[in-house]
Amino acid sequence: MSINNVRVRFAPSPTGPLHIGGVRTALYNYLFARKHGGTMILRVEDTDETRFVEGAQEYIIDAFKWCGIEFDESPEKGGNYGPYIQSQRKDIYSEYAEKLVESGNAYYAFDTAEELTKFRSEAEANKETFTYSSANRKSLNNSENIGIEAAKERIANGEVYVLRFKTPENEELVMHDIVRGEVRVQTSTLDDKVLFKSSGMPTYHLANIIDDHLMEISHVIRGEEWLPSMPLHIMLYRAFGWNAPEFAHLPLLLKPTGNGKLSKRDGDKLGFPVFPTQWINPEGEKSMGYREEGYFADAFINMLALLGWNAGTEQEIFSMEELIEAFSLERVNKSGARFDPEKAKWFNHQYMINNSDEFIAEEFAKILDNKGISYKNLPLAKIVSLVKDRANFTNDIYDQSYFFFETPTEYDAKTVKKRWKEDAPIMMADLKTILQNVQDFSSENTETVVKAWIEAKELPMGKVMNAFRLSIVGAGKGPHMFDIISIIGKDETLLRLQNAIDNIKR
Ligand code: GLU
């Protein structure tokens, strides 16, 4: 079923790098928008100046470019509903804030930070928590207590104030969430949240609602941590006389143990990234990113898509197109999704196997360039095809293939002990003579010739091949021997055999 006029937004606050939970939220918004031919919006929510972090906005934009999540309207691209940065929309909010006072849905409050701290610690001393709410607002320092005229006079005299939402005293709110179904809340359990400050800045709640309304957002798809804000948001829409969008609160990403929210600390402890790309904070401290750890962007996206959603089939590997086709909010799980770092690697491995050798070779070439390793005349795509089964990341490919690029100067001691018997030097010398006379050095041809020689001389096949491998690779591992020598070529093969004869000491 297609839904019309879908407009969704991802609304990060530039307070630091984007957690992968945030990327998943953006991804679900994106899939939903694309599925229904809708619009995907990036809106930067930077009204909390105290939490602003230099570079965070640029980081977020760059991370999405890497992942392939595209926005139709954004600070970069513009659009008909801009500006898309809340600090640039500052003038819009005060007029709406005043409307809430006029309609009796908000009130001015003058309580100072010190007073509120005092109330909080007094309550704490009695093992209670202080909430500014319908139960006590009449006894606090606000226009509900002193009257609107007196309040206006104090404001005219330049007194600092905030606007608070006047939560209905005793009402049961019955709300609907696409993921969770019916959600009921008693308004008596809610506090009177601050909506606006006399500095002229709205808080998150007010700016978010006004912008979602003005930007004609049809569906608010966001993390579960915002579920407690849904009652206030629904009440704000009602107070303004606006239709509320539909809500879908996504399950949390949980630690690998399943206990609690996945945090940066878990990643540091267990050695996996919790950010899409590397983040260097203003103090110069580095945090790992999936991009820098060698994940393919599409594998990363595939892995995230399945943390909290499934297609209802056994299928696990999805391209972005397939995800768009299969995605629905109805199939998003209610319960938290446990993050499994091993599964993340598994996804990358699947993409390693399924990506073309040419594509991986291009990435591998960059790594070799960085290491200053020459690969002139070597068929990188062919090398990749021989070893990629054993690699999760392009970075692993070199560990599996270094012997194509360098002549061994050392020989693995254990393998020498096990595989280099007394007669090995003589066998290798004979093998060298055999190979010297081979003109066609293709894998098939050398294999036929060498095997024919082994059979004719009735040599022990395993013994010969093991010594051969040790001579060429310097260890007991690697892909098919004849594939290796066809790539390194005849001269290099003969050189390595001679080196082994001269240098391996039993
Ligand atoms: N700015 C909020 C955040 O940082 C947005 C929450 C929402 O989507 O309403 O996640």
Coordinates of C-alpha atoms and ligand atoms in Angstrom, one line a residue:
M1 CA 0.0 0.0 0.0
S2 CA 1.4 3.3 -0.9
I3 CA 1.0 6.4 1.3
N4 CA 0.6 9.8 -0.3
N5 CA 2.4 13.0 0.5
V6 CA 5.1 11.5 2.7
R7 CA 7.4 14.1 4.2
V8 CA 9.9 12.8 6.8
R9 CA 12.8 14.4 8.5
F10 CA 16.0 13.4 10.3
A11 CA 16.6 16.1 12.9
P12 CA 20.0 15.8 14.5
S13 CA 21.4 18.2 17.1
P14 CA 25.0 19.0 16.3
T15 CA 26.3 18.0 19.7
G16 CA 28.9 15.5 18.5
P17 CA 29.3 12.6 16.1
L18 CA 26.3 10.6 15.0
H19 CA 25.8 7.4 16.9
I20 CA 24.9 4.4 14.6
G21 CA 21.5 4.4 16.2
G22 CA 21.0 7.9 14.7
V23 CA 22.2 6.6 11.3
R24 CA 19.6 3.8 11.5
T25 CA 16.9 6.4 12.4
A26 CA 17.9 8.4 9.3
L27 CA 18.0 5.2 7.2
Y28 CA 14.4 4.1 8.2
N29 CA 13.2 7.6 7.4
Y30 CA 15.0 7.4 4.1
L31 CA 13.6 4.0 3.2
F32 CA 10.1 5.0 4.1
A33 CA 10.3 8.2 2.1
R34 CA 11.7 6.4 -1.0
K35 CA 9.2 3.6 -0.7
H36 CA 6.3 6.0 -0.9
G37 CA 7.7 8.5 -3.3
G38 CA 8.0 11.0 -0.5
T39 CA 10.5 13.6 0.6
M40 CA 13.4 13.2 3.0
I41 CA 14.5 16.3 4.9
L42 CA 17.6 17.1 7.0
R43 CA 16.9 19.6 9.7
V44 CA 19.6 20.7 12.1
E45 CA 18.3 21.3 15.6
D46 CA 20.8 23.6 17.2
T47 CA 18.7 25.6 19.6
D48 CA 20.7 24.4 22.6
E49 CA 23.7 26.7 22.2
T50 CA 25.4 25.2 25.3
R51 CA 25.7 21.8 23.6
F52 CA 26.9 22.9 20.2
V53 CA 30.0 21.2 19.1
E54 CA 32.3 22.6 16.4
G55 CA 32.4 20.4 13.3
A56 CA 29.5 18.2 14.3
Q57 CA 27.2 19.4 11.5
E58 CA 29.9 18.9 8.8
Y59 CA 30.6 15.5 10.3
I60 CA 26.9 14.5 10.0
I61 CA 26.6 15.6 6.3
D62 CA 29.8 13.8 5.4
A63 CA 28.8 10.6 7.1
F64 CA 25.5 10.5 5.2
K65 CA 27.3 11.1 1.9
W66 CA 29.4 8.0 2.7
C67 CA 26.4 5.9 3.6
G68 CA 24.4 6.8 0.5
I69 CA 21.5 8.4 2.4
E70 CA 20.4 11.3 0.4
F71 CA 18.3 14.3 1.4
D72 CA 15.9 16.1 -0.8
E73 CA 15.8 19.2 1.3
S74 CA 18.6 20.2 3.6
P75 CA 20.8 23.0 4.7
E76 CA 23.1 22.2 1.8
K77 CA 20.4 21.7 -0.9
G78 CA 17.8 24.2 0.3
G79 CA 14.1 23.6 -0.5
N80 CA 10.8 25.4 -0.2
Y81 CA 10.5 25.0 3.5
G82 CA 13.8 26.4 4.6
P83 CA 15.9 27.5 6.3
Y84 CA 16.8 24.0 7.5
I85 CA 18.9 25.1 10.5
Q86 CA 16.9 26.1 13.5
S87 CA 19.2 28.9 14.7
Q88 CA 18.4 30.5 11.3
R89 CA 14.7 30.2 12.0
K90 CA 14.9 32.0 15.4
D91 CA 12.4 34.8 14.4
I92 CA 9.7 32.3 13.6
Y93 CA 9.3 30.8 17.1
S94 CA 8.4 33.7 19.4
E95 CA 5.2 34.6 17.7
Y96 CA 4.0 31.0 18.2
A97 CA 5.2 31.0 21.8
E98 CA 3.0 34.0 22.5
K99 CA 0.0 32.3 20.9
L100 CA 0.3 29.6 23.5
V101 CA 0.1 32.1 26.3
E102 CA -2.9 33.8 24.7
S103 CA -4.8 30.5 24.3
G104 CA -4.0 29.6 28.0
N105 CA -1.7 26.7 27.1
A106 CA 1.5 28.2 28.4
Y107 CA 2.6 30.6 31.2
Y108 CA 5.5 32.8 32.2
A109 CA 7.7 31.6 34.9
F110 CA 10.4 33.5 36.8
D111 CA 11.9 30.9 39.1
T112 CA 15.6 31.3 39.0
A113 CA 18.0 28.4 38.5
E114 CA 19.1 28.7 42.2
E115 CA 15.5 28.5 43.4
L116 CA 14.9 25.4 41.3
T117 CA 18.1 23.8 42.4
K118 CA 17.0 24.4 46.0
F119 CA 13.6 22.8 45.4
R120 CA 15.3 19.8 43.8
S121 CA 17.7 19.3 46.7
E122 CA 15.0 19.7 49.3
A123 CA 12.9 17.1 47.5
E124 CA 15.9 14.8 47.2
A125 CA 16.5 15.1 51.0
N126 CA 13.0 13.7 51.4
K127 CA 13.7 11.0 48.8
E128 CA 11.3 12.7 46.4
T129 CA 11.8 14.3 43.0
F130 CA 10.8 17.8 42.3
T131 CA 8.7 18.3 39.2
Y132 CA 7.3 21.6 38.0
S133 CA 3.7 20.5 37.3
S134 CA 0.0 21.2 37.7
A135 CA 0.2 20.0 41.3
N136 CA 2.5 22.8 42.5
R137 CA 2.6 25.5 39.8
K138 CA 0.2 27.7 41.6
S139 CA 2.7 28.1 44.5
L140 CA 5.7 28.8 42.3
N141 CA 7.0 32.0 40.8
N142 CA 4.9 32.3 37.6
S143 CA 2.0 34.0 36.0
E144 CA -0.4 31.3 37.1
N145 CA 0.4 32.4 40.6
I146 CA 0.9 36.1 40.4
G147 CA -1.5 36.8 37.5
I148 CA -0.8 37.6 33.9
E149 CA -0.8 41.4 34.3
A150 CA 1.9 41.3 37.1
A151 CA 3.9 38.9 35.0
K152 CA 3.8 41.2 31.9
E153 CA 4.9 44.1 34.0
R154 CA 7.9 42.2 35.3
I155 CA 8.8 41.2 31.7
A156 CA 8.5 44.8 30.6
N157 CA 11.0 45.7 33.4
G158 CA 13.4 43.3 31.8
E159 CA 13.1 40.3 34.1
V160 CA 14.4 37.0 32.7
Y161 CA 11.6 34.4 32.2
V162 CA 10.8 31.2 30.5
L163 CA 7.6 30.0 29.0
R164 CA 6.3 26.7 30.4
F165 CA 3.6 24.4 28.9
K166 CA 0.5 24.3 31.0
T167 CA -0.1 20.5 31.2
P168 CA -3.8 19.6 31.7
E169 CA -4.3 18.5 35.2
N170 CA -5.9 15.2 35.0
E171 CA -6.5 13.7 31.6
E172 CA -5.8 10.4 30.0
L173 CA -4.1 10.9 26.7
V174 CA -4.7 8.1 24.2
M175 CA -2.1 8.2 21.5
H176 CA -1.1 6.0 18.6
D177 CA 2.4 4.9 17.6
I178 CA 2.9 2.9 14.4
V179 CA 5.5 0.6 16.1
R180 CA 4.0 0.4 19.5
G181 CA 0.3 0.7 18.9
E182 CA -1.8 2.5 21.5
V183 CA 0.1 4.5 24.1
R184 CA -1.8 5.9 27.1
V185 CA -0.5 8.5 29.5
Q186 CA -2.0 10.3 32.5
T187 CA -1.2 14.0 32.2
S188 CA -0.9 14.3 36.0
T189 CA 2.4 12.3 35.6
L190 CA 3.9 14.9 33.3
D191 CA 5.9 18.1 34.1
D192 CA 5.4 21.5 32.7
K193 CA 8.2 21.6 30.2
V194 CA 10.1 24.8 29.3
L195 CA 9.2 25.8 25.7
F196 CA 10.8 29.2 25.3
K197 CA 13.4 31.4 26.9
S198 CA 13.5 35.2 27.2
S199 CA 16.8 35.0 25.2
G200 CA 14.5 34.4 22.3
M201 CA 15.5 30.8 21.8
P202 CA 12.9 28.1 21.8
T203 CA 13.7 24.7 23.5
Y204 CA 13.8 21.5 21.5
H205 CA 10.1 20.7 22.1
L206 CA 8.7 23.9 20.8
A207 CA 11.0 24.4 17.8
N208 CA 10.6 20.7 16.8
I209 CA 6.8 20.9 16.8
I210 CA 6.6 24.2 15.0
D211 CA 9.1 23.1 12.4
D212 CA 7.4 19.7 11.8
H213 CA 4.2 21.6 11.3
L214 CA 5.6 24.3 9.0
M215 CA 7.6 21.7 7.0
E216 CA 4.5 19.6 6.7
I217 CA 6.1 16.5 8.1
S218 CA 3.7 13.6 7.7
H219 CA 5.5 11.0 9.8
V220 CA 7.8 11.5 12.8
I221 CA 10.2 8.5 12.8
R222 CA 12.7 8.7 15.6
G223 CA 14.4 6.8 18.4
E224 CA 12.6 5.4 21.4
E225 CA 14.3 7.9 23.7
W226 CA 11.8 10.4 22.4
L227 CA 8.7 8.4 23.3
P228 CA 8.4 10.2 26.7
S229 CA 8.2 13.5 24.7
M230 CA 5.3 12.2 22.5
P231 CA 2.5 13.3 25.0
L232 CA 3.8 16.9 25.2
H233 CA 4.2 17.0 21.4
I234 CA 0.7 15.7 20.9
M235 CA -0.7 18.2 23.4
L236 CA 1.3 21.0 21.6
Y237 CA -0.3 20.1 18.3
R238 CA -3.7 20.2 19.9
A239 CA -2.9 23.6 21.6
F240 CA -2.0 25.1 18.3
G241 CA -5.1 23.6 16.6
W242 CA -2.8 21.6 14.2
N243 CA -3.1 18.1 13.0
A244 CA -0.3 16.0 14.5
P245 CA 1.8 13.8 12.2
E246 CA 1.9 10.1 12.7
F247 CA 4.6 8.8 15.1
A248 CA 6.8 5.8 15.0
H249 CA 9.3 5.3 17.8
L250 CA 12.2 2.9 16.8
P251 CA 13.6 0.4 19.3
L252 CA 16.9 1.1 21.0
L253 CA 20.2 -0.4 19.8
L254 CA 21.4 -2.5 22.7
K255 CA 24.9 -3.6 23.9
P256 CA 26.2 -6.9 22.6
T257 CA 25.2 -8.4 26.0
G258 CA 21.7 -7.1 25.5
N259 CA 21.8 -5.1 28.7
G260 CA 21.3 -1.4 28.1
K261 CA 21.9 1.0 25.4
L262 CA 24.9 0.6 23.0
S263 CA 27.4 3.2 24.0
K264 CA 30.7 4.5 22.7
R265 CA 32.3 2.8 25.8
D266 CA 31.1 -0.6 24.6
G267 CA 32.8 0.0 21.3
D268 CA 36.0 1.1 22.9
K269 CA 36.0 -1.9 25.2
L270 CA 35.3 -4.5 22.5
G271 CA 37.1 -2.8 19.6
F272 CA 34.2 -1.9 17.2
P273 CA 33.0 1.5 16.0
V274 CA 29.8 3.1 17.1
F275 CA 30.1 5.9 14.7
P276 CA 29.7 5.7 10.9
T277 CA 32.9 7.6 10.2
Q278 CA 35.9 8.5 12.3
W279 CA 35.3 11.4 14.7
I280 CA 38.0 13.6 16.0
N281 CA 36.6 15.8 18.8
P282 CA 37.7 19.5 19.3
E283 CA 40.3 18.2 21.9
G284 CA 41.8 16.0 19.2
E285 CA 40.6 12.7 20.6
K286 CA 39.8 10.1 17.9
S287 CA 36.9 7.6 17.8
M288 CA 36.7 4.8 15.3
G289 CA 34.4 4.9 12.3
Y290 CA 33.0 2.1 10.1
R291 CA 34.4 3.8 7.0
E292 CA 37.9 3.9 8.4
E293 CA 37.7 0.4 9.8
G294 CA 37.2 -0.8 6.2
Y295 CA 33.5 -1.5 6.1
F296 CA 31.8 -1.1 2.7
A297 CA 29.1 1.5 3.0
D298 CA 26.4 -0.8 1.6
A299 CA 27.4 -3.6 4.0
F300 CA 27.1 -1.1 6.9
I301 CA 23.7 0.0 5.7
N302 CA 22.5 -3.5 5.2
M303 CA 23.6 -4.4 8.8
L304 CA 21.9 -1.4 10.3
A305 CA 18.7 -2.0 8.4
L306 CA 18.3 -5.4 10.0
L307 CA 18.8 -4.0 13.6
G308 CA 15.2 -3.6 14.5
W309 CA 13.5 -4.5 11.3
N310 CA 13.1 -7.7 9.1
A311 CA 11.4 -8.4 5.9
G312 CA 9.6 -11.4 7.4
T313 CA 11.7 -13.7 5.2
E314 CA 15.0 -15.4 5.7
Q315 CA 16.7 -12.9 3.4
E316 CA 19.6 -11.0 5.0
I317 CA 21.5 -9.5 2.2
F318 CA 19.7 -6.4 0.7
S319 CA 20.8 -3.7 -1.6
M320 CA 19.5 -0.2 -0.9
E321 CA 16.9 -0.7 -3.7
E322 CA 15.8 -4.0 -2.2
L323 CA 15.5 -2.4 1.3
I324 CA 13.4 0.4 -0.2
E325 CA 11.1 -2.2 -1.8
A326 CA 10.8 -4.4 1.3
F327 CA 10.7 -1.8 4.1
S328 CA 7.6 -1.1 6.2
L329 CA 7.2 0.5 9.6
E330 CA 4.8 -2.2 10.6
R331 CA 7.7 -4.7 10.5
V332 CA 9.8 -2.6 12.9
N333 CA 10.3 -4.5 16.2
K334 CA 9.1 -3.1 19.5
S335 CA 11.9 -4.6 21.6
G336 CA 15.5 -3.4 21.5
A337 CA 17.9 -4.7 18.9
R338 CA 21.1 -6.3 20.2
F339 CA 24.2 -5.2 18.4
D340 CA 26.5 -8.0 17.4
P341 CA 30.0 -6.9 16.3
E342 CA 30.7 -10.4 14.8
K343 CA 27.5 -10.1 12.7
A344 CA 28.7 -6.7 11.4
K345 CA 31.9 -8.4 10.2
W346 CA 29.8 -11.2 8.6
F347 CA 27.9 -8.6 6.6
N348 CA 31.1 -7.1 5.4
H349 CA 32.4 -10.5 4.4
Q350 CA 29.3 -11.2 2.4
Y351 CA 29.8 -7.9 0.5
M352 CA 33.5 -8.8 0.1
I353 CA 32.5 -12.0 -1.6
N354 CA 29.7 -10.5 -3.7
N355 CA 31.5 -7.3 -4.8
S356 CA 33.4 -7.6 -8.0
D357 CA 37.1 -8.4 -7.8
E358 CA 37.8 -5.2 -9.9
F359 CA 36.0 -3.0 -7.3
I360 CA 37.8 -4.6 -4.4
A361 CA 41.1 -4.3 -6.3
E362 CA 40.6 -0.6 -6.7
E363 CA 40.2 -0.2 -2.9
F364 CA 43.1 -2.6 -2.3
A365 CA 45.3 -0.5 -4.6
K366 CA 44.7 2.5 -2.4
I367 CA 45.9 0.5 0.6
L368 CA 49.0 -0.7 -1.2
D369 CA 49.7 2.9 -2.3
N370 CA 49.4 4.0 1.3
K371 CA 51.8 1.3 2.4
G372 CA 54.2 2.2 -0.4
I373 CA 54.1 -1.3 -1.8
S374 CA 54.6 -1.7 -5.5
Y375 CA 52.2 -3.8 -7.5
K376 CA 53.4 -3.0 -11.0
N377 CA 52.6 -5.7 -13.5
L378 CA 50.6 -7.7 -10.9
P379 CA 47.0 -8.5 -11.7
L380 CA 45.4 -7.2 -8.5
A381 CA 41.8 -8.3 -9.3
K382 CA 43.1 -11.8 -9.8
I383 CA 45.0 -11.8 -6.5
V384 CA 41.8 -10.5 -4.8
S385 CA 39.8 -13.3 -6.3
L386 CA 42.2 -15.9 -4.9
V387 CA 42.2 -14.6 -1.3
K388 CA 39.0 -12.7 -0.6
D389 CA 37.2 -15.7 0.8
R390 CA 39.5 -15.4 3.7
A391 CA 39.1 -11.6 4.2
N392 CA 36.4 -9.7 6.0
F393 CA 37.9 -6.3 5.1
T394 CA 39.9 -4.9 2.2
N395 CA 42.5 -4.3 4.9
D396 CA 42.8 -8.0 5.5
I397 CA 43.6 -8.7 1.9
Y398 CA 47.2 -7.8 2.2
D399 CA 47.7 -10.2 5.2
Q400 CA 46.4 -12.9 3.0
S401 CA 48.4 -12.0 -0.1
Y402 CA 51.6 -10.3 0.9
F403 CA 53.7 -13.1 -0.7
F404 CA 52.6 -11.9 -4.2
F405 CA 54.3 -8.6 -3.5
E406 CA 57.5 -9.6 -1.7
T407 CA 60.1 -12.4 -2.0
P408 CA 60.3 -14.3 1.2
T409 CA 63.4 -13.5 3.3
E410 CA 62.3 -15.6 6.3
Y411 CA 60.5 -18.9 6.6
D412 CA 58.0 -19.8 9.2
A413 CA 59.9 -21.9 11.7
K414 CA 57.0 -24.3 12.5
T415 CA 56.4 -25.0 8.9
V416 CA 60.1 -25.6 8.3
K417 CA 60.3 -28.1 11.1
K418 CA 57.2 -30.0 9.8
R419 CA 57.5 -29.6 6.1
W420 CA 61.2 -29.2 5.1
K421 CA 62.6 -32.7 5.2
E422 CA 66.1 -33.8 4.4
D423 CA 65.3 -34.5 0.8
A424 CA 63.5 -31.2 0.2
P425 CA 66.5 -29.3 -1.3
I426 CA 67.1 -32.0 -3.9
M427 CA 63.4 -32.2 -4.8
M428 CA 63.1 -28.4 -5.1
A429 CA 66.3 -28.4 -7.3
D430 CA 64.6 -30.9 -9.6
L431 CA 61.4 -29.0 -9.6
K432 CA 63.3 -25.9 -10.5
T433 CA 64.8 -27.7 -13.5
I434 CA 61.3 -28.9 -14.5
L435 CA 59.8 -25.4 -14.3
Q436 CA 62.8 -23.8 -16.0
N437 CA 61.8 -25.7 -19.2
V438 CA 58.1 -24.8 -19.1
Q439 CA 57.2 -22.1 -21.6
D440 CA 53.5 -21.7 -20.9
F441 CA 53.5 -20.6 -17.2
S442 CA 49.7 -20.7 -16.9
S443 CA 48.3 -22.3 -13.7
E444 CA 46.8 -25.2 -15.7
N445 CA 49.9 -25.9 -17.6
T446 CA 52.4 -25.8 -14.7
E447 CA 50.0 -28.0 -12.7
T448 CA 49.9 -30.6 -15.5
V449 CA 53.7 -30.6 -16.0
V450 CA 54.6 -30.7 -12.3
K451 CA 52.0 -33.4 -11.5
A452 CA 53.2 -35.5 -14.4
W453 CA 56.8 -35.2 -13.1
I454 CA 55.7 -36.2 -9.6
E455 CA 53.8 -39.2 -10.9
A456 CA 56.6 -40.3 -13.3
K457 CA 59.2 -40.2 -10.5
E458 CA 56.7 -41.6 -8.0
L459 CA 57.5 -38.8 -5.5
P460 CA 55.3 -38.2 -2.5
M461 CA 52.8 -35.5 -3.8
G462 CA 52.1 -34.0 -0.3
K463 CA 55.7 -33.7 0.6
V464 CA 56.7 -32.0 -2.7
M465 CA 53.9 -29.6 -2.6
N466 CA 54.4 -28.6 1.0
A467 CA 58.1 -27.9 0.4
F468 CA 57.1 -26.0 -2.8
R469 CA 54.6 -23.9 -0.8
L470 CA 57.2 -23.1 1.9
S471 CA 59.7 -22.0 -0.8
I472 CA 57.3 -19.7 -2.6
V473 CA 55.2 -18.3 0.2
G474 CA 57.6 -18.6 3.1
A475 CA 54.8 -20.2 5.2
G476 CA 52.3 -23.1 5.0
K477 CA 49.4 -21.0 3.8
G478 CA 48.0 -19.3 0.7
P479 CA 45.8 -20.2 -2.2
H480 CA 46.4 -22.8 -4.9
M481 CA 50.2 -23.1 -5.6
F482 CA 49.9 -23.1 -9.4
D483 CA 47.7 -19.9 -9.3
I484 CA 50.4 -18.2 -7.2
I485 CA 53.3 -19.0 -9.4
S486 CA 51.3 -18.1 -12.6
I487 CA 50.9 -14.6 -11.0
I488 CA 54.4 -14.1 -9.7
G489 CA 55.9 -15.5 -13.0
K490 CA 58.6 -17.9 -14.0
D491 CA 61.7 -15.8 -13.0
E492 CA 60.4 -15.0 -9.6
T493 CA 59.3 -18.7 -9.0
L494 CA 62.8 -19.9 -10.0
L495 CA 64.4 -17.3 -7.8
R496 CA 62.3 -18.3 -4.8
L497 CA 63.1 -22.0 -5.3
Q498 CA 66.8 -21.2 -5.3
N499 CA 66.5 -19.0 -2.3
A500 CA 64.8 -21.7 -0.4
I501 CA 67.4 -24.3 -1.4
D502 CA 70.2 -21.9 -0.3
N503 CA 68.6 -20.5 2.8
I504 CA 66.2 -22.8 4.6
K505 CA 68.0 -24.4 7.5
R506 CA 66.5 -27.4 9.2
Ligands
GLU1 N1 17.0 16.9 17.8 C1 16.4 15.7 18.2 C2 17.6 14.7 18.3 O1 18.7 15.2 18.5 C3 15.3 15.2 17.3 C4 14.4 14.3 17.9 C5 13.2 14.1 17.0 O2 13.4 13.5 16.0 O3 12.1 14.7 17.3 O4 17.5 13.5 18.2

